[in-house]
Coordinates of C-alpha atoms (C1' of nucleotides) in Angstrom, one line a residue:
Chain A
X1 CA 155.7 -179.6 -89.2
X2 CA 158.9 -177.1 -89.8
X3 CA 160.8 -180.2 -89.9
X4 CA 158.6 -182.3 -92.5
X5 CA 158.9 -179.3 -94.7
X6 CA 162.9 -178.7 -94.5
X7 CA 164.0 -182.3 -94.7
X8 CA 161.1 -182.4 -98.0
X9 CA 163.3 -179.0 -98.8
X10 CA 166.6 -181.1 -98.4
X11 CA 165.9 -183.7 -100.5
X12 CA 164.9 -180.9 -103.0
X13 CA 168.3 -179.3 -102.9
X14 CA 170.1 -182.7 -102.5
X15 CA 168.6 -184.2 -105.5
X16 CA 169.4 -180.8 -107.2
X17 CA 172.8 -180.8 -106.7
X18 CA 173.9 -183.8 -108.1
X19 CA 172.0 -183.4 -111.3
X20 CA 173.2 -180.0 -111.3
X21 CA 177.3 -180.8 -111.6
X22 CA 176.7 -184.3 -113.5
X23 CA 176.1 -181.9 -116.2
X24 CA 179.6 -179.6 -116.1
X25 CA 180.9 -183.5 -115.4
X26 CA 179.6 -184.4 -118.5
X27 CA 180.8 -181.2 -120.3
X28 CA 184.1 -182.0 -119.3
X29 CA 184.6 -185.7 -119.6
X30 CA 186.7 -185.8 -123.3
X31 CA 188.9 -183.4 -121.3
X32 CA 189.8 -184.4 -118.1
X33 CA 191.1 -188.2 -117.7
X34 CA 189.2 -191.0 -115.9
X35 CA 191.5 -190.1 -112.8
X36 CA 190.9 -186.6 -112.4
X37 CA 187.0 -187.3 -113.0
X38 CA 187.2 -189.6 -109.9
X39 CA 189.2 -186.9 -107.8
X40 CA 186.8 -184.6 -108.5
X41 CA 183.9 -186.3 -108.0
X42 CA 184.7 -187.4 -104.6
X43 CA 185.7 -184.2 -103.9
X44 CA 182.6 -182.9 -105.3
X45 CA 180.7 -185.1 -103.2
X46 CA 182.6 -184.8 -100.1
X47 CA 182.2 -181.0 -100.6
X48 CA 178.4 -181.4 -101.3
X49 CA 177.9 -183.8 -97.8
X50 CA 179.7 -181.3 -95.7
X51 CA 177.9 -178.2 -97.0
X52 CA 174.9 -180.2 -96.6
X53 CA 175.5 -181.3 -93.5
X54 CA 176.6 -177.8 -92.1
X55 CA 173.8 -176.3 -93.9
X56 CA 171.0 -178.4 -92.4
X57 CA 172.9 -177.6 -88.6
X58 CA 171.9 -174.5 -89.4
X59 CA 168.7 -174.5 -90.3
X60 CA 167.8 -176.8 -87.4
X61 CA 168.5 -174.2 -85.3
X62 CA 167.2 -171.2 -87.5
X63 CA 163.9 -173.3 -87.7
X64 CA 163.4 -174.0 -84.1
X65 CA 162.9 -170.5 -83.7
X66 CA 161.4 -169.3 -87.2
X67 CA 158.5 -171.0 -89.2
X68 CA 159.5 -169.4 -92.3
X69 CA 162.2 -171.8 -94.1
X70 CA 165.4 -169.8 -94.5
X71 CA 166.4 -168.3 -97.6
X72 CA 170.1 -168.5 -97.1
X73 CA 172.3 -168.5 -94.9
X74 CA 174.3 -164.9 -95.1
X75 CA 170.8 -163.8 -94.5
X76 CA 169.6 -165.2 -91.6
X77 CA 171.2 -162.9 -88.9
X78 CA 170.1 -160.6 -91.1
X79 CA 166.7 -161.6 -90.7
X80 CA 166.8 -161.8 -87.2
X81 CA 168.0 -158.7 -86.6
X82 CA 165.3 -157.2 -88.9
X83 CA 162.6 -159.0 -86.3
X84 CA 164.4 -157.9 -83.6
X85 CA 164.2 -155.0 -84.7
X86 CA 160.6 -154.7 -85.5
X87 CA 159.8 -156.4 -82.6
X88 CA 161.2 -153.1 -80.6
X89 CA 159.4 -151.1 -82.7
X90 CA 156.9 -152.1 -82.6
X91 CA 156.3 -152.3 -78.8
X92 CA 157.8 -148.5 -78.6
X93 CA 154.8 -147.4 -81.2
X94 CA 152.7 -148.8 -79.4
X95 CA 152.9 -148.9 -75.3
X96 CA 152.6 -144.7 -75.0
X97 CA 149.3 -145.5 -76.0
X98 CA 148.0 -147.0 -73.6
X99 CA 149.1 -145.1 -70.7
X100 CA 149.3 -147.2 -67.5
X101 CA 149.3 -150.7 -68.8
X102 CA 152.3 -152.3 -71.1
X103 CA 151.5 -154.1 -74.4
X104 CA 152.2 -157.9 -73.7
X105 CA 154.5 -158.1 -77.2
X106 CA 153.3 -162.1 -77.3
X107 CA 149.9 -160.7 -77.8
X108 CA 150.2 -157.5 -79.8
X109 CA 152.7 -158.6 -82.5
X110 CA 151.9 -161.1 -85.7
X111 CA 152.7 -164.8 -84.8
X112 CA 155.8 -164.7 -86.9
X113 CA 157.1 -162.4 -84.4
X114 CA 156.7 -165.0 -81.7
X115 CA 157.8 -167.5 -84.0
X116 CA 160.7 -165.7 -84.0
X117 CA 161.1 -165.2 -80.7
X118 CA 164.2 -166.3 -79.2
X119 CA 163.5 -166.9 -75.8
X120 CA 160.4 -169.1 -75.9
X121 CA 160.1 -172.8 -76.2
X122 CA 163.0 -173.2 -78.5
X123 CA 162.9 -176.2 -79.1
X124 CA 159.9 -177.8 -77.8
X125 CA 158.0 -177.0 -81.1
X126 CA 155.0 -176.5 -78.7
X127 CA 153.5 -172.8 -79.2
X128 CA 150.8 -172.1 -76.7
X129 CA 149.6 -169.1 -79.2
X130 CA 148.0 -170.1 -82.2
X131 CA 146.5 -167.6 -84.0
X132 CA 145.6 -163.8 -83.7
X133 CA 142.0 -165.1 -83.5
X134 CA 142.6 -165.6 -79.7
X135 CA 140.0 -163.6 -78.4
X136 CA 141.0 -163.0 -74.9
X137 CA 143.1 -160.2 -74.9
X138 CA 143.1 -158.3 -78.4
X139 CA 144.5 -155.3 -77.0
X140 CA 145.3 -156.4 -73.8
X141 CA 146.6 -153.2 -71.9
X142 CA 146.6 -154.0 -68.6
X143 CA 149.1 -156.7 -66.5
X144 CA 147.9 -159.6 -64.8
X145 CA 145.6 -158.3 -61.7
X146 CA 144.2 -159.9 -59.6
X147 CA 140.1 -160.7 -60.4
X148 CA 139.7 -157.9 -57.4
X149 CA 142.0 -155.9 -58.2
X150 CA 141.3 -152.2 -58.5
X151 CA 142.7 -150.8 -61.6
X152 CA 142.6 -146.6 -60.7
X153 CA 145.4 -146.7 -58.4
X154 CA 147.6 -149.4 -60.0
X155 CA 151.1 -148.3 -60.7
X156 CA 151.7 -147.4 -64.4
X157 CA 153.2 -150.6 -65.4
X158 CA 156.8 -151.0 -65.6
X159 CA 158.0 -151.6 -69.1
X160 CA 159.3 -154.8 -68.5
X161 CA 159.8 -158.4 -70.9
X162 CA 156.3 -158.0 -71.4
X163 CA 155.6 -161.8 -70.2
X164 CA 153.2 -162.1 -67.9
X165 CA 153.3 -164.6 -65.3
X166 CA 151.4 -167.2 -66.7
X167 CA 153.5 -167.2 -69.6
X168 CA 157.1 -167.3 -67.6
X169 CA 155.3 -169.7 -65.3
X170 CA 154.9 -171.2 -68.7
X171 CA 158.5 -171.2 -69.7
X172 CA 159.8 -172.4 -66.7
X173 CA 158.0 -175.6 -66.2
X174 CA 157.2 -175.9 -70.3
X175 CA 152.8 -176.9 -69.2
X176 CA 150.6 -175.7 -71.2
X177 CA 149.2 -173.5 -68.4
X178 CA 148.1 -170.7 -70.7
X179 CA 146.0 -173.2 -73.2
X180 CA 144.0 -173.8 -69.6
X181 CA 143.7 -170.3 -68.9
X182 CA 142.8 -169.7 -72.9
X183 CA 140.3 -172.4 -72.3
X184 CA 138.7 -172.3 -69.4
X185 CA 139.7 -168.4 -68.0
X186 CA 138.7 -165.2 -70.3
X187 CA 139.4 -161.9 -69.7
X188 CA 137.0 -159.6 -69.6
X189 CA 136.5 -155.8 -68.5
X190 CA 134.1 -154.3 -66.4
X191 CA 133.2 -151.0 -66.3
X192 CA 132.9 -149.7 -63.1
X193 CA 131.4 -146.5 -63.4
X194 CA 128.7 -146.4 -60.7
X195 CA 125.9 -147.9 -61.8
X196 CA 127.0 -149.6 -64.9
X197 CA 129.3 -152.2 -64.4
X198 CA 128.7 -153.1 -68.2
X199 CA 131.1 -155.9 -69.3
X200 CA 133.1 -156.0 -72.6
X201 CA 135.3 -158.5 -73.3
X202 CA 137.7 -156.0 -75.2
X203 CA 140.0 -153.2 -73.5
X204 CA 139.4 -151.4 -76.1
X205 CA 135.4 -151.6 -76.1
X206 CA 135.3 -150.4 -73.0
X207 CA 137.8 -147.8 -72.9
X208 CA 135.5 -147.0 -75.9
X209 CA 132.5 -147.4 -73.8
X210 CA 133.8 -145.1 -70.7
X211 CA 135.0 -142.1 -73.7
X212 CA 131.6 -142.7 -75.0
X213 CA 128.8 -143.2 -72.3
X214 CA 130.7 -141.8 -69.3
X215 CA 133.1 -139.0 -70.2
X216 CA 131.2 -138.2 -73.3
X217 CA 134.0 -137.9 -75.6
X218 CA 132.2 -139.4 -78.6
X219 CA 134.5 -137.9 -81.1
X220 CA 137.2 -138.4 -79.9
X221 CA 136.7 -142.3 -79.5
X222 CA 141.2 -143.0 -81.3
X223 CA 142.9 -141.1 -79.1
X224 CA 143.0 -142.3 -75.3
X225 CA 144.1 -139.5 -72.3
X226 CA 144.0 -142.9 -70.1
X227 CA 141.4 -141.8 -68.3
X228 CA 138.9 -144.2 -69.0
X229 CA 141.5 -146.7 -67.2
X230 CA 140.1 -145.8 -64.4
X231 CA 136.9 -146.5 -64.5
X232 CA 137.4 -149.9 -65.7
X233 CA 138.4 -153.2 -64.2
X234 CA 140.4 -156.6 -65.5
X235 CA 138.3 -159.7 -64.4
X236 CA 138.9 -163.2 -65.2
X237 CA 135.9 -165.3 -65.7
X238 CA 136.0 -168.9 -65.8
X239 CA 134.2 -169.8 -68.8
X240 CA 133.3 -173.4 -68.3
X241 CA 131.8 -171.6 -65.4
X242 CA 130.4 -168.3 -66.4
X243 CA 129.2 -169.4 -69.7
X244 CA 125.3 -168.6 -68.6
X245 CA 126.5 -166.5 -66.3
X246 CA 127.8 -163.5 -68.6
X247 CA 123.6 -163.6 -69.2
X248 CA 123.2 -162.0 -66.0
X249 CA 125.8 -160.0 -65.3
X250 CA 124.7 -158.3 -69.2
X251 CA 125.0 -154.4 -69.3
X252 CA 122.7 -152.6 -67.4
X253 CA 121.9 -149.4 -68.3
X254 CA 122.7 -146.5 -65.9
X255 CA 119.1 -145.2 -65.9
X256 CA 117.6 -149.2 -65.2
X257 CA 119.7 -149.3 -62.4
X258 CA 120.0 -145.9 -60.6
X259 CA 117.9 -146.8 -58.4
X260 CA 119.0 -149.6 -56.5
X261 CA 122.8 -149.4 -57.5
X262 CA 124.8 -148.5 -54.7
X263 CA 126.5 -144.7 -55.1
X264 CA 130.2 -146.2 -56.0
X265 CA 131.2 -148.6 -57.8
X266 CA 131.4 -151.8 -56.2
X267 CA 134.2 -153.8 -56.1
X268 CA 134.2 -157.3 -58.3
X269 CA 134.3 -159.1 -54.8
X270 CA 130.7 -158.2 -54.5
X271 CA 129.5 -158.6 -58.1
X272 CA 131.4 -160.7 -60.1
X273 CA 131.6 -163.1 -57.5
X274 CA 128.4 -164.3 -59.0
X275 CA 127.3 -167.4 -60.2
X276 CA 130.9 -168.5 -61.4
X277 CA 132.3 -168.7 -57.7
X278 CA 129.1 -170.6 -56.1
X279 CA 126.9 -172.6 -58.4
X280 CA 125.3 -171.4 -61.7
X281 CA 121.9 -170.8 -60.4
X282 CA 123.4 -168.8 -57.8
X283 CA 123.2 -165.6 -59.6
X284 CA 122.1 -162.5 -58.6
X285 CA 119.2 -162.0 -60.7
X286 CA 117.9 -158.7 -61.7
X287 CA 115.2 -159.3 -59.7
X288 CA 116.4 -159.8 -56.5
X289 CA 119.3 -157.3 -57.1
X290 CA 117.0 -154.6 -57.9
X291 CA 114.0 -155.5 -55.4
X292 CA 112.8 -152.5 -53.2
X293 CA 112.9 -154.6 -50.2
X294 CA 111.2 -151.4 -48.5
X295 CA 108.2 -151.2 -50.7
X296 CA 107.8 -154.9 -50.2
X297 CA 107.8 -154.6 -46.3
X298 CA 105.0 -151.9 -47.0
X299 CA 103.2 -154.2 -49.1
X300 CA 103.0 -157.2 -47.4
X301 CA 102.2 -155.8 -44.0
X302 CA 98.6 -156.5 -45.1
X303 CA 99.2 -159.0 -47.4
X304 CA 96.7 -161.1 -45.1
X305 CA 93.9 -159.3 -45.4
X306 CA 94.4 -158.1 -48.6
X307 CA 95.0 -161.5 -50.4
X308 CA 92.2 -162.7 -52.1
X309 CA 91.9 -166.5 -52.1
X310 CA 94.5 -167.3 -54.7
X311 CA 96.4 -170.4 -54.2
X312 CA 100.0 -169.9 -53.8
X313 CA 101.3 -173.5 -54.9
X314 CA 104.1 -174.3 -52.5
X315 CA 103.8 -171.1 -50.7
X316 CA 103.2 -172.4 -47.4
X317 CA 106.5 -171.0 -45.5
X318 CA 105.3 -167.9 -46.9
X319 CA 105.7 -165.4 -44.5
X320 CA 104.9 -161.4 -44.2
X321 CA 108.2 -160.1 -43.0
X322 CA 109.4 -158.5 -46.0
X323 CA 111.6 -161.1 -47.1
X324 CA 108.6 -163.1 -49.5
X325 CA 107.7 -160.4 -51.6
X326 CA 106.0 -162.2 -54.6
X327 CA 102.1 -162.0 -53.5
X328 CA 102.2 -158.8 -52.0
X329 CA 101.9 -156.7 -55.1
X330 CA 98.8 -159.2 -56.2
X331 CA 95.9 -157.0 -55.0
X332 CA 95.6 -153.6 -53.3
X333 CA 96.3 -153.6 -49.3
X334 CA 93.8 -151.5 -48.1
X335 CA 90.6 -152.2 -50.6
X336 CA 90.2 -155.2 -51.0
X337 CA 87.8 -155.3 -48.2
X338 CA 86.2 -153.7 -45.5
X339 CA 86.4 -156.0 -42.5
X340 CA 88.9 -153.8 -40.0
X341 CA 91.8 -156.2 -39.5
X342 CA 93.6 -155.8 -36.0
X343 CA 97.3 -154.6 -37.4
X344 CA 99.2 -156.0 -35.3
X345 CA 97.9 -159.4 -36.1
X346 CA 98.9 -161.5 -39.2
X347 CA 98.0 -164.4 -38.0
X348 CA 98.9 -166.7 -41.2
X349 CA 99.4 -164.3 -43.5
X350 CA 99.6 -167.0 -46.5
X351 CA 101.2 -169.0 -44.0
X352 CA 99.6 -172.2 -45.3
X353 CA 96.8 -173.2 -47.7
X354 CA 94.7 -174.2 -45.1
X355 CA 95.1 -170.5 -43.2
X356 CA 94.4 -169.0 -46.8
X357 CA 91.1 -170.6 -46.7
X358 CA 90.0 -170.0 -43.4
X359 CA 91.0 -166.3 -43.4
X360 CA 89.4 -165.4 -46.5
X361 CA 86.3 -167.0 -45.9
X362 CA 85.9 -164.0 -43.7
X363 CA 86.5 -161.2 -45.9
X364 CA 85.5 -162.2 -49.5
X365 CA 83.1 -165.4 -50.6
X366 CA 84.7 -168.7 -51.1
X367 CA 85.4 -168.9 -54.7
X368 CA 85.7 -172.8 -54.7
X369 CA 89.4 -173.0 -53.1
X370 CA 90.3 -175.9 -51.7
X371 CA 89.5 -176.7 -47.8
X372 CA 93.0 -176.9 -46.4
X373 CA 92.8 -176.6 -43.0
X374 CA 92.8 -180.0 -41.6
X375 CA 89.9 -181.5 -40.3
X376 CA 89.7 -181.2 -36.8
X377 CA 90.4 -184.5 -35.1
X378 CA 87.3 -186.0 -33.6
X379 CA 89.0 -188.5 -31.1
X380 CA 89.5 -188.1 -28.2
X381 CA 93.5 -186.0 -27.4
X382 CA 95.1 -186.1 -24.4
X383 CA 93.6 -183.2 -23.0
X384 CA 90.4 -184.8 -23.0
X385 CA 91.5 -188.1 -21.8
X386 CA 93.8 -186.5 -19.4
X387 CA 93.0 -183.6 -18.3
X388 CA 94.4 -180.4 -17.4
X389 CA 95.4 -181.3 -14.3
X390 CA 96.9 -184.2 -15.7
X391 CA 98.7 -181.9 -18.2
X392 CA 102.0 -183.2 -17.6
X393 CA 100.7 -186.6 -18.8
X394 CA 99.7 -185.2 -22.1
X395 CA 101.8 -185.6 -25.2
X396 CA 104.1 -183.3 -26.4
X397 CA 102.4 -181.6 -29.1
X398 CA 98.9 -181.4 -27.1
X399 CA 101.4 -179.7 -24.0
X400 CA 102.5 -177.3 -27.7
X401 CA 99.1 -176.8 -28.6
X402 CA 100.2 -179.0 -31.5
X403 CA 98.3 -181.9 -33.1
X404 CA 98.2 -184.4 -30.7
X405 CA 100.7 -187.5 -31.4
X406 CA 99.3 -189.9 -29.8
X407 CA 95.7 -189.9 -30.3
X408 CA 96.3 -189.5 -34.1
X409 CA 92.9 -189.1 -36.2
Chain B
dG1 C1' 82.8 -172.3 -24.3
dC2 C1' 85.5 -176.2 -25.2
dT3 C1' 88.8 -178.2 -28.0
dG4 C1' 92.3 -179.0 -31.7
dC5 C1' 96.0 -177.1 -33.7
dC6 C1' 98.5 -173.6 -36.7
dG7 C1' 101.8 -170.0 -36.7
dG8 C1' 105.0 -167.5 -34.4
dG9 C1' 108.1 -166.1 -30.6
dT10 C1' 111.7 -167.2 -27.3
dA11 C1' 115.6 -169.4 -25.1
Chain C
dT1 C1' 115.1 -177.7 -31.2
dA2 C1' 112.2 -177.5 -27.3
dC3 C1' 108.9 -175.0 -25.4
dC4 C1' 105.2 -171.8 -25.0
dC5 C1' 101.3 -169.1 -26.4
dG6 C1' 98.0 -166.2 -29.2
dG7 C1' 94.4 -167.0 -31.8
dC8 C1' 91.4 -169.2 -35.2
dA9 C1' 87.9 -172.5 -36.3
dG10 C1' 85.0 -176.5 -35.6
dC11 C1' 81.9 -178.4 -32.5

DNA sequence: GCTGCCGGGTA
DNA sequence: TACCCGGCAGC
């Protein structure tokens, strides 16, 4: 595109230049002879070819590196200098800032500065950075850590090219790594404050958000101490992948989740893992992450007698151990009625349909469920036809006390 | 009480 | 998974 627009410029100045001594040529034709004219005209136009020539060298090489189209030439170290200049500047003003983590210069600065950059892709024309829109990193303070990694005891951040390693991976093999990782991978930051873990995708919101919620500097929301870099984390999240999940892992608020939150802040290991790593559905829901296992165990210790004849679709593996929760809570334990059940026994505590039926005939009226015990099998089984002295001839299930498999109703 | 068989426990 | 058994329910 810089090209199409210089050699456009070229042919500006080109078509300029002639027009622009045919008229002292002109001017001076009754003086000079018809030799002379030719002289100088070649010379003219020797002149013109080599000035054009050196001139568009120059800006081939000036262009590669800077978008704008140079003014002239006297100016353009000038001009670099100027950028270079503002380019230090700019990263002194603003890396004591932000304490511990350095200012990735690709990110902070305007696109002309890495335009003008003289290190990158100088000639490929390929820029991997298109527009301060990118939303990945506005502020980015922090280097490249790992998804796990633990920000409060990372080293303040040596001051160093400010590439990160994505972007010299970049330059040395010239793949358009970081369009993936602006594609598919987005930053984000987690707060870990214990019991939070809300998630910003901005440094600065959550540095904003720790000041705010945690330290309860709401004034003072400009000016940063640092602090608040420890209480949040860096994590990468594929988006292709964590698209939904972001849904799930939304901000919970301290007081929602005091009470099954652990007392520090957990690793990302534990939580982020989520549904990006195994599949999508594979979340931990706020349900299950915030179930009071303990009240359910209490619960469903008498979730046989106490369930009333409701029918469970495909709750047939439900079992009272604690770890099916979902009918417990559906009707009181105790009340519900008056027939003494032996504790110790849950015989098929919702274990099937069929049980469901059979049980709560005893304790409440049949309210029309559905008979789903199976109807006992009036043929003759092995143990009639054998025996129990025969027992050994039995099939396996009668020897189980399972439905007999060979005299099959 | 006999019988069928479900649910659960154990190795 | 194989095996065993407590216990419920139909007859």
């Amino acid at each position: 595109m810089t090209f199409t627009f210089q050699s456009e410029d070229f042919r500006r100045d080109s078509s300029k230049k002639p027009s622009h001594h045919l008229f002292p040529l002109a001017m001076e034709e009754d003086v000079r002879t018809a030799d002379t004219k030719k002289t100088s005209r070649v010379l003219d136009q020797e002149k013109e070819t080599r000035s054009v020539c050196l001139l568009e060298q120059k800006r081939k090489v000036v262009s590669s590196n800077i978008d704008v189209p140079p003014a002239r030439k006297s100016s353009e170290e000038l001009d670099m200098d100027k950028v270079t200049a503002a380019m230090v500047l700019t990263s002194l003003s603003t890396s004591p800032l932000v304490r511990s983590p350095p200012v990735r210069p690709n990110e902070g600065l305007s696109g002309s500065w890495k335009e003008g950059a003289p290190s990158s892709s100088s000639s490929s024309g390929y820029w991997s950075w298109s527009a301060p829109s990118d939303q990945s990193n506005p502020s980015t303070p922090s280097p490249p850590l790992s998804a796990d990694s633990f920000k409060p005891f990372r080293s303040p951040a040596p001051p160093d090219d400010g590439i990160d390693e994505a972007d010299a991976s970049n330059l040395l093999f010239d793949e358009p790594i970081p369009r993936k990782r602006k594609n598919s991978m987005k930053v984000m930051f987690k707060c870990l404050w214990k019991s939070c873990g809300k998630v910003l995708n901005t440094a600065a919101g959550i540095q904003k958000h720790i000041r705010a919620v945690h330290l309860g500097r709401v004034g003072e929301s400009d000016c940063s101490d640092g602090e608040e870099d420890f209480y949040y984390t860096e994590i990468k999240l594929n988006t292709d992948a964590t698209a939904e999940g972001l849904n799930t892992v939304a901000p919970v608020s301290p007081s929602q989740s005091l009470a099954s939150a652990p007392a520090f802040p957990i690793p990302d290991s534990s939580r982020t893992e989520t549904p990006c790593a195994k599949t999508d559905t594979k979340l931990v829901t706020p349900l299950s992450r915030s179930a009071p296992t303990t009240l359910y165990l209490v619960h469903t210790d008498h979730a046989y007698q106490a369930t009333p004849p409701v029918t469970i679709p495909g709750s047939t593996k439900f079992t009272p151990n604690g770890s099916s929760f979902s009918i417990s809570w559906q009707s009181p334990p105790v009340t519900f009625t008056g027939v003494p059940v032996s504790p110790p026994h849950h015989p098929t505590a919702g274990s099937g349909e069929q049980r469901q039926h059979a049980h709560t005939a005893l304790s409440s009226p049949p309210r029309g469920t559905v008979t789903l015990r199976k109807p006992r099998g009036e043929g003759k089984k092995c143990r009639k036809v054998y025996g129990m002295e025969n027992r050994d001839m039995w099939c396996t299930a009668c020897r189980w006390k399972k439905a007999c498999q060979r005299f099959i109703d």
